[in-house]
Short mmCIF file of C-alpha atoms in Angstrom, two decimals:
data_model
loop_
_atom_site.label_atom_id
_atom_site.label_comp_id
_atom_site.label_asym_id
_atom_site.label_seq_id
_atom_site.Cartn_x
_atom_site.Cartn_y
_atom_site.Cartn_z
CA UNK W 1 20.64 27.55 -41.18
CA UNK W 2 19.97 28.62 -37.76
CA UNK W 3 17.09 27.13 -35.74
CA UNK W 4 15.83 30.57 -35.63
CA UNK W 5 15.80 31.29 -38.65
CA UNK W 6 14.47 27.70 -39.76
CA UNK W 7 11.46 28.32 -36.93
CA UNK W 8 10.90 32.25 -38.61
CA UNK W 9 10.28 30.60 -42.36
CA UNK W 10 8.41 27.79 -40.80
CA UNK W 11 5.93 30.77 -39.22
CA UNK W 12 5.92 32.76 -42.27
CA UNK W 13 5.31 29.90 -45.06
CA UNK W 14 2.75 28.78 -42.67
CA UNK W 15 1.03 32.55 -42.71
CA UNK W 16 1.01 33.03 -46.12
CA UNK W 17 -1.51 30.70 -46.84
CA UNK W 18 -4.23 31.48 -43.68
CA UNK W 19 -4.22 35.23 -44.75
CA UNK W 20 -5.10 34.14 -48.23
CA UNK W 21 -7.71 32.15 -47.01
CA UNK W 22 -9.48 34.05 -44.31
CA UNK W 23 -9.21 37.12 -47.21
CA UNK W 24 -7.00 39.33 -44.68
CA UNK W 25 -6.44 39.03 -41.08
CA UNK W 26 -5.80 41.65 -38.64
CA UNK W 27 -1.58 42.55 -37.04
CA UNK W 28 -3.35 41.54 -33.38
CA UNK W 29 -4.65 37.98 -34.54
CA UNK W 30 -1.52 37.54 -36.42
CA UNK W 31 0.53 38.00 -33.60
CA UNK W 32 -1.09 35.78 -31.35
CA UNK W 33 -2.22 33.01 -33.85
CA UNK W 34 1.42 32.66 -34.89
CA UNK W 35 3.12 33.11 -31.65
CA UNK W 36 5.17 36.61 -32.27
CA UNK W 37 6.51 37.94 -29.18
CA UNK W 38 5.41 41.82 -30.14
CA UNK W 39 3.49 43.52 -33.04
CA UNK W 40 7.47 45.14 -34.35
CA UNK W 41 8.44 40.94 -34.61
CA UNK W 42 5.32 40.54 -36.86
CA UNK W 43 6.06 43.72 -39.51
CA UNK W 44 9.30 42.31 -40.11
CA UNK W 45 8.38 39.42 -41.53
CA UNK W 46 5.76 40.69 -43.24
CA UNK W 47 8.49 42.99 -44.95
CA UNK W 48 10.15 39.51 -46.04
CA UNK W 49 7.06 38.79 -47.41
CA UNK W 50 7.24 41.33 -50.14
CA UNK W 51 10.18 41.25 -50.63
CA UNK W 52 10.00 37.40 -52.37
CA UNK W 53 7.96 36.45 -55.47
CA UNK W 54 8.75 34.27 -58.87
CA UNK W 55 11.71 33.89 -61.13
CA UNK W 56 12.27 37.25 -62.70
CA UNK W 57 11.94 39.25 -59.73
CA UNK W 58 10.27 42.28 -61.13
CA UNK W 59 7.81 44.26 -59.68
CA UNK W 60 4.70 42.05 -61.60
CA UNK W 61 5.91 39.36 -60.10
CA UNK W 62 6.69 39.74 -56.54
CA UNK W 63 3.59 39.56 -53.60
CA UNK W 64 2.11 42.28 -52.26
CA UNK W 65 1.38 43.09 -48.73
CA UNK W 66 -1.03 45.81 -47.77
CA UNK W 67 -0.88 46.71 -44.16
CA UNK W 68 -4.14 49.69 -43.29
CA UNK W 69 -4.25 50.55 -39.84
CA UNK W 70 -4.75 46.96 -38.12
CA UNK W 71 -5.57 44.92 -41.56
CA UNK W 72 -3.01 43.35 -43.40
CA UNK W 73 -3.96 41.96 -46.87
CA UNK W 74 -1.81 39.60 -49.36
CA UNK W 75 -2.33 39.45 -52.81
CA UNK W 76 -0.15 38.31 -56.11
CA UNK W 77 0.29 35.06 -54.01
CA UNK W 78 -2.31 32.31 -55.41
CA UNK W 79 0.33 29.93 -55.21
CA UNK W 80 0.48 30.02 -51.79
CA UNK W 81 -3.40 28.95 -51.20
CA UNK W 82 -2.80 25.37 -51.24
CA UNK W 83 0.00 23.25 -49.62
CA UNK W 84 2.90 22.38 -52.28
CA UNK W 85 2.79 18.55 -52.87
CA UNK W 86 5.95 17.48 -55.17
CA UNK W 87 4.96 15.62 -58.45
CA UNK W 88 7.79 11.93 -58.56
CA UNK W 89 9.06 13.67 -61.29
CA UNK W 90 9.43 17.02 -59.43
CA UNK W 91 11.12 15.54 -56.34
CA UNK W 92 13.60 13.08 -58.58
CA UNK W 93 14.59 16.67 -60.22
CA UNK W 94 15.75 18.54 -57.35
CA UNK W 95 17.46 15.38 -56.19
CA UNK W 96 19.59 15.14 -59.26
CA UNK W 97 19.90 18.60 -58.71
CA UNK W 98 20.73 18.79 -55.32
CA UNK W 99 23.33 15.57 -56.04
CA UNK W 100 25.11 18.18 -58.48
CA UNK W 101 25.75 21.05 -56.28
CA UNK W 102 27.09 18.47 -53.39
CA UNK W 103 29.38 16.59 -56.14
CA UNK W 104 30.99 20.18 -56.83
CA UNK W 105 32.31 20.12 -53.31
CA UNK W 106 30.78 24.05 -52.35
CA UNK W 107 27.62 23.25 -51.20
CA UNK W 108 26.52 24.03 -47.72
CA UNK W 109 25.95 21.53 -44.93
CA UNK W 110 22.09 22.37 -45.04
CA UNK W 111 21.79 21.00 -48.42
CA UNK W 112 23.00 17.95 -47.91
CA UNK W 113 20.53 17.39 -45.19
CA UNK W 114 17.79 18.41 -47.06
CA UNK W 115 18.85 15.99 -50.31
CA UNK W 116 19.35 13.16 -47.50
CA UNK W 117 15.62 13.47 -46.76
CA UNK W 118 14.18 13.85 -49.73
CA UNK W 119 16.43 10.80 -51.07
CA UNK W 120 14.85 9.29 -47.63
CA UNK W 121 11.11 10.27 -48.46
CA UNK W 122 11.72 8.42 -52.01
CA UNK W 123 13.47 5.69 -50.75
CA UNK W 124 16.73 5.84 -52.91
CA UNK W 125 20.48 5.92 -52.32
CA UNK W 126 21.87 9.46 -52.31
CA UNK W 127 24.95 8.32 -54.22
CA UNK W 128 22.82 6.07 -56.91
CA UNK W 129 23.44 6.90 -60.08
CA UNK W 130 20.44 8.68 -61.74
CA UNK W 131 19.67 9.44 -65.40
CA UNK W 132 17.42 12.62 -65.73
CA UNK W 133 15.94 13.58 -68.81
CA UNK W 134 14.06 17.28 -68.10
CA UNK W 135 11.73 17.52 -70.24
CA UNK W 136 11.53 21.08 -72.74
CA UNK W 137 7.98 22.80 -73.08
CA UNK W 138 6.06 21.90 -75.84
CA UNK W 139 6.19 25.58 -76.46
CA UNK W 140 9.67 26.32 -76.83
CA UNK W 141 9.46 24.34 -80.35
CA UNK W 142 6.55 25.73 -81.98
CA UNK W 143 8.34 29.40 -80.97
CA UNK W 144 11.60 28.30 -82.52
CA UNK W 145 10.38 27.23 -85.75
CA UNK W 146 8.05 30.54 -85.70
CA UNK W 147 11.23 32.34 -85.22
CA UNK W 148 13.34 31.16 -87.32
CA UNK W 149 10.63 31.88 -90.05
CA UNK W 150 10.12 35.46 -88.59
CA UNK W 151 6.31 34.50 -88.66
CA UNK W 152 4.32 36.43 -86.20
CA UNK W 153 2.64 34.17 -83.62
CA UNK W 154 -0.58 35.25 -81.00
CA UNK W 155 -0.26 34.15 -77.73
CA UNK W 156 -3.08 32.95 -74.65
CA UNK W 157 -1.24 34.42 -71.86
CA UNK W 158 -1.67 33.78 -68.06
CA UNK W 159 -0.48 36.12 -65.62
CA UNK W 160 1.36 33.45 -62.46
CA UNK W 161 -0.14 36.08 -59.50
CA UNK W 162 -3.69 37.05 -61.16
CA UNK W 163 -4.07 34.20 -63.26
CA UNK W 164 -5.67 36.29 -65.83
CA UNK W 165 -5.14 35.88 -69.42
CA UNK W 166 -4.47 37.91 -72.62
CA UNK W 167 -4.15 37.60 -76.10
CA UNK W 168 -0.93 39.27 -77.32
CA UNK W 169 0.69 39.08 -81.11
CA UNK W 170 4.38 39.01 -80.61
CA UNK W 171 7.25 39.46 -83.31
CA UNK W 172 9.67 37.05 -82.07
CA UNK W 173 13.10 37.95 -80.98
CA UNK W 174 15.01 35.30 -78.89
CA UNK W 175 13.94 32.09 -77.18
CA UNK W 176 16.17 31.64 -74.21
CA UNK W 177 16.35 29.30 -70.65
CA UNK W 178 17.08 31.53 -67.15
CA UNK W 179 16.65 31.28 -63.74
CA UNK W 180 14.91 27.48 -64.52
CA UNK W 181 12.57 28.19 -66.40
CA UNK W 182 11.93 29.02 -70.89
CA UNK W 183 11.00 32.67 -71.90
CA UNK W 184 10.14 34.04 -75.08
CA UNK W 185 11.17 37.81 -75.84
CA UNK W 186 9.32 39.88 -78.35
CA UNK W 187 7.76 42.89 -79.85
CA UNK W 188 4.49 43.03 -78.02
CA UNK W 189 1.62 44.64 -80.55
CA UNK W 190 -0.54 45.13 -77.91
CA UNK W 191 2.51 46.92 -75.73
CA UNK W 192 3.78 48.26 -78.57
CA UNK W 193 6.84 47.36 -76.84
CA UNK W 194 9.41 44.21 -76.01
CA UNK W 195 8.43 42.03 -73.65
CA UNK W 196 9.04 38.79 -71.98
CA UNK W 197 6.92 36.03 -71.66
CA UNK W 198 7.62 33.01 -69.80
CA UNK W 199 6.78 29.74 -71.86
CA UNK W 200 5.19 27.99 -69.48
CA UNK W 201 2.43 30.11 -68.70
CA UNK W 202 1.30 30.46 -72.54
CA UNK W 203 -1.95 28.71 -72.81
CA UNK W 204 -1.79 28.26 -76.49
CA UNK W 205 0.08 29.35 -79.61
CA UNK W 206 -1.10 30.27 -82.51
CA UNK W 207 1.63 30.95 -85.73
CA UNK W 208 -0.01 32.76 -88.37
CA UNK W 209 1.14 33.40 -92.00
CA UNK W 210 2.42 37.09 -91.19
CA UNK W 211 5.85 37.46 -91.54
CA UNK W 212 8.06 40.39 -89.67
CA UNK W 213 11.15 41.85 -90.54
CA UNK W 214 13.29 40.93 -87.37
CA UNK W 215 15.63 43.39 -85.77
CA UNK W 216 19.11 43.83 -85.70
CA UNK W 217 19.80 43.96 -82.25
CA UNK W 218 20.34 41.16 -80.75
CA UNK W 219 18.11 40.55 -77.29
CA UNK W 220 19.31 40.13 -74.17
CA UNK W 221 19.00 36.76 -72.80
CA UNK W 222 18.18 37.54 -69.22
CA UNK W 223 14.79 37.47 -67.33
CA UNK W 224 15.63 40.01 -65.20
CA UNK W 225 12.91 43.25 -64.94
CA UNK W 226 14.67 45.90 -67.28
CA UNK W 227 12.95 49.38 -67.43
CA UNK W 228 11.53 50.33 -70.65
CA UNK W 229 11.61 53.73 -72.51
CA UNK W 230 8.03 54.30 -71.71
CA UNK W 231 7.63 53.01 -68.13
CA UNK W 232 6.33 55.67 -65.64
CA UNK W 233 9.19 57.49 -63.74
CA UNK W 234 8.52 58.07 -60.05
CA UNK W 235 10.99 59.97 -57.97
CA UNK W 236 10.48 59.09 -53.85
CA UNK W 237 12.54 59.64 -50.58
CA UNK W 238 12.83 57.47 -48.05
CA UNK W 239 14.14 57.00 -44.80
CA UNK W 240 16.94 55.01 -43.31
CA UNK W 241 14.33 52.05 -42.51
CA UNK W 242 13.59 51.65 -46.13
CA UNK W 243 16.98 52.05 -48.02
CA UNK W 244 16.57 48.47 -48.97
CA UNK W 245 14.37 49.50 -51.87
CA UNK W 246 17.66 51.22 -53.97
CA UNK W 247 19.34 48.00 -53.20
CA UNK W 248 16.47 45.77 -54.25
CA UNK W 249 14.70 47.27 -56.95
CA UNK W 250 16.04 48.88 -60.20
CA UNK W 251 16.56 52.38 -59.67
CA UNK W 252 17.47 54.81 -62.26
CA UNK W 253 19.46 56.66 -59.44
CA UNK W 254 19.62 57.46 -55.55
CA UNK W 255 20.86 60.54 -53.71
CA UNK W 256 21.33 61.22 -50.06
CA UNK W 257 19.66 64.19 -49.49
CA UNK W 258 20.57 64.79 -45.60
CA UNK W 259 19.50 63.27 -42.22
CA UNK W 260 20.13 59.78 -43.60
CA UNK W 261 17.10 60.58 -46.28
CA UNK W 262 17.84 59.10 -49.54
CA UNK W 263 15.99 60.49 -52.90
CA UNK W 264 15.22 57.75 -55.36
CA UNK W 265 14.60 57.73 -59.00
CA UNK W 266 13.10 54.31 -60.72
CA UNK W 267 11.01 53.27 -63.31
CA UNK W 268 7.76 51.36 -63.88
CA UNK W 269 5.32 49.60 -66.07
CA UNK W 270 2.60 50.18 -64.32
CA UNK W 271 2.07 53.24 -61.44
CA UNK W 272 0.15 51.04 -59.31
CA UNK W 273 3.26 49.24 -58.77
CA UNK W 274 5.09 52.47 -57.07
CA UNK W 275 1.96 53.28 -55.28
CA UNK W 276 1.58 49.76 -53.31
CA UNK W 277 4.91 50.15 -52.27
CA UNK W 278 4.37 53.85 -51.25
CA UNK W 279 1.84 52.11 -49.37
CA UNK W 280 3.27 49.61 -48.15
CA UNK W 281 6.48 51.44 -47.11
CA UNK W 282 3.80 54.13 -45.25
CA UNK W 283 5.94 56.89 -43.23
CA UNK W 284 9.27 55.66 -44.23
CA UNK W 285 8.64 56.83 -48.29
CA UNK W 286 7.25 60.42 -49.23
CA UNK W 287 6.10 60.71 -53.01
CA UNK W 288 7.82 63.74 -54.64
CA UNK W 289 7.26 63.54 -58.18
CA UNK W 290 4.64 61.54 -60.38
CA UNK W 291 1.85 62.64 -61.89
CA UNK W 292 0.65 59.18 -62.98
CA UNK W 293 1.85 57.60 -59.19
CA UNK W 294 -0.01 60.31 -57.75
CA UNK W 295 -2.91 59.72 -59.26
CA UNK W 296 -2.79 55.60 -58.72
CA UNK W 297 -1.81 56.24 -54.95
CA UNK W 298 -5.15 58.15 -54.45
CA UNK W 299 -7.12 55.49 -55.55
CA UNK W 300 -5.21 52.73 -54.10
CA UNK W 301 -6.52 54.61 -50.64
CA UNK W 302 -9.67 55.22 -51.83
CA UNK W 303 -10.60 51.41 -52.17
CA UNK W 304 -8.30 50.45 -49.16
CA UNK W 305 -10.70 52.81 -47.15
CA UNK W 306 -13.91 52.10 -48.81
CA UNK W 307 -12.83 47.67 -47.99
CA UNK W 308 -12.42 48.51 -44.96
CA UNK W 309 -15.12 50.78 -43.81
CA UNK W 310 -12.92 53.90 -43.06
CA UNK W 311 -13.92 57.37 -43.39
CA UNK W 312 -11.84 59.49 -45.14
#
């Protein structure tokens, strides 16, 4: 890693957390409270921003950054409002981790200064041997037994970015580890759809004496977003600046449709989703079909303008 691009996630981890505390800050403070040479410098990172989130990647997941007129605002981030502080157990994990990837021979130079100082900061030998047992979420049992007695269990769910919960009753289809961490895949009642719920943000479990008939299909063990058949469909063009989003999102499709303009087709859950990033993507995205995203873009103004004061 560069020192230029060690300094530019330095600056950004470190403005993450003082917009979420002052409630929003404005482009000029940002600038000159975190030392950006111009106001262009400052956008780009705050592109990064929103373009990073938790493991699963979809768009519930990832942090939002609201930029109206001068006022930027950052939400879907709470994890950011307080300075990470590594349980023993934590740091002795990504040291046996970080041991592994160096032992295979392919890992790059920069992790193997970052495992020598966190070996450092514990005060052990890199190359002592060290027995991890990682421990399995009390969850993942109790979901296992439930499926593999096709009994329908209701779930205390916590959302990571809102940290609100709901109660959903899931028919169980798959228990699975990806990307580090347990999920649980099922028919959603309340939904009345699949979805995935990762274990460790279920509050409590509750198996009750229903029993399902499970399906034949068997469920795809991957945490990855995957459209469902009755997501909202939102059809957008945007410029050259923000071809990233075909690349980075799921899209159903893309098409150049001249001067570098590229129509895009994707799907979501929710059309608040497709309108932040409308927003967020401002002259470089033009809606052109959505009734739903239409609709949710309007009102995503509306309280952006009434926050903030501005007539309309």
């Amino acid at each position: 890693m560069s020192d230029r691009t060690r300094s530019r996630i330095a600056r950004v981890l470190a403005m993450i957390p003082y917009v979420l505390a002052e409630g929003g800050a404005t482009l000029d403070d940002l600038r000159d409270r975190f030392n950006y040479a111009s106001t262009d410098a400052l956008r780009k990172d705050l592109d990064i921003i929103f373009m990073t989130g938790l493991p699963g990647y979809g768009p519930g997941e990832l942090i939002d950054v609201d930029i109206y007129d001068d006022e930027v605002v950052i939400e879907s981030a709470d994890y950011f409002s307080s300075a990470l502080r590594l349980t023993g157990g934590e740091a002795l994990g990504l040291l046996a981790a970080g041991s592994t990837l160096l032992a295979s021979g392919d890992a790059p130079v920069a992790l193997a200064r970052a495992v020598e100082k966190l070996a450092d900061a514990m005060g052990v030998q890199v190359d002592e041997e060290v027995i991890v047992e990682v421990p399995t979420p009390t969850g993942v049992a109790t979901l296992r037994e439930a499926l593999a007695d096709n009994r329908v269990v209701r779930l205390e769910y916590v959302a990571a970015a809102t940290n609100e919960s709901t109660i959903r009753v899931v028919e169980g289809e798959s228990v699975f580890f990806s990307l580090g961490a347990w999920y649980f895949r099922g028919f959603c009642r309340r939904a009345d759809a699949d979805r995935l719920f990762r274990i460790d943000r279920v509050a409590r479990i509750e198996v009750l004496d229903e029993r399902y008939v499970p399906t034949a299909a068997d469920a795809p063990a991957s945490a990855l977003y995957e459209p469902a058949a009755d997501d909202y469909t939102v059809v957008f063009d945007v410029t050259p600046n923000a071809r990233w989003v075909a690349e980075y999102y799921v899209v159903d499709s893309e098409e150049r449709v001249g001067d570098g303009t590229v129509r895009v087709t994707m799907r979501v859950s929710d059309p608040m989703v497709a309108a932040r990033l409308l927003v967020r993507l401002g002259v470089d995205a033009t809606l052109v079909s959505g009734s739903e995203v239409t609709a949710a873009l309007d009102e995503l103004r509306s309280r952006l303008a009434a926050r903030y004061g501005i007539v309309t």
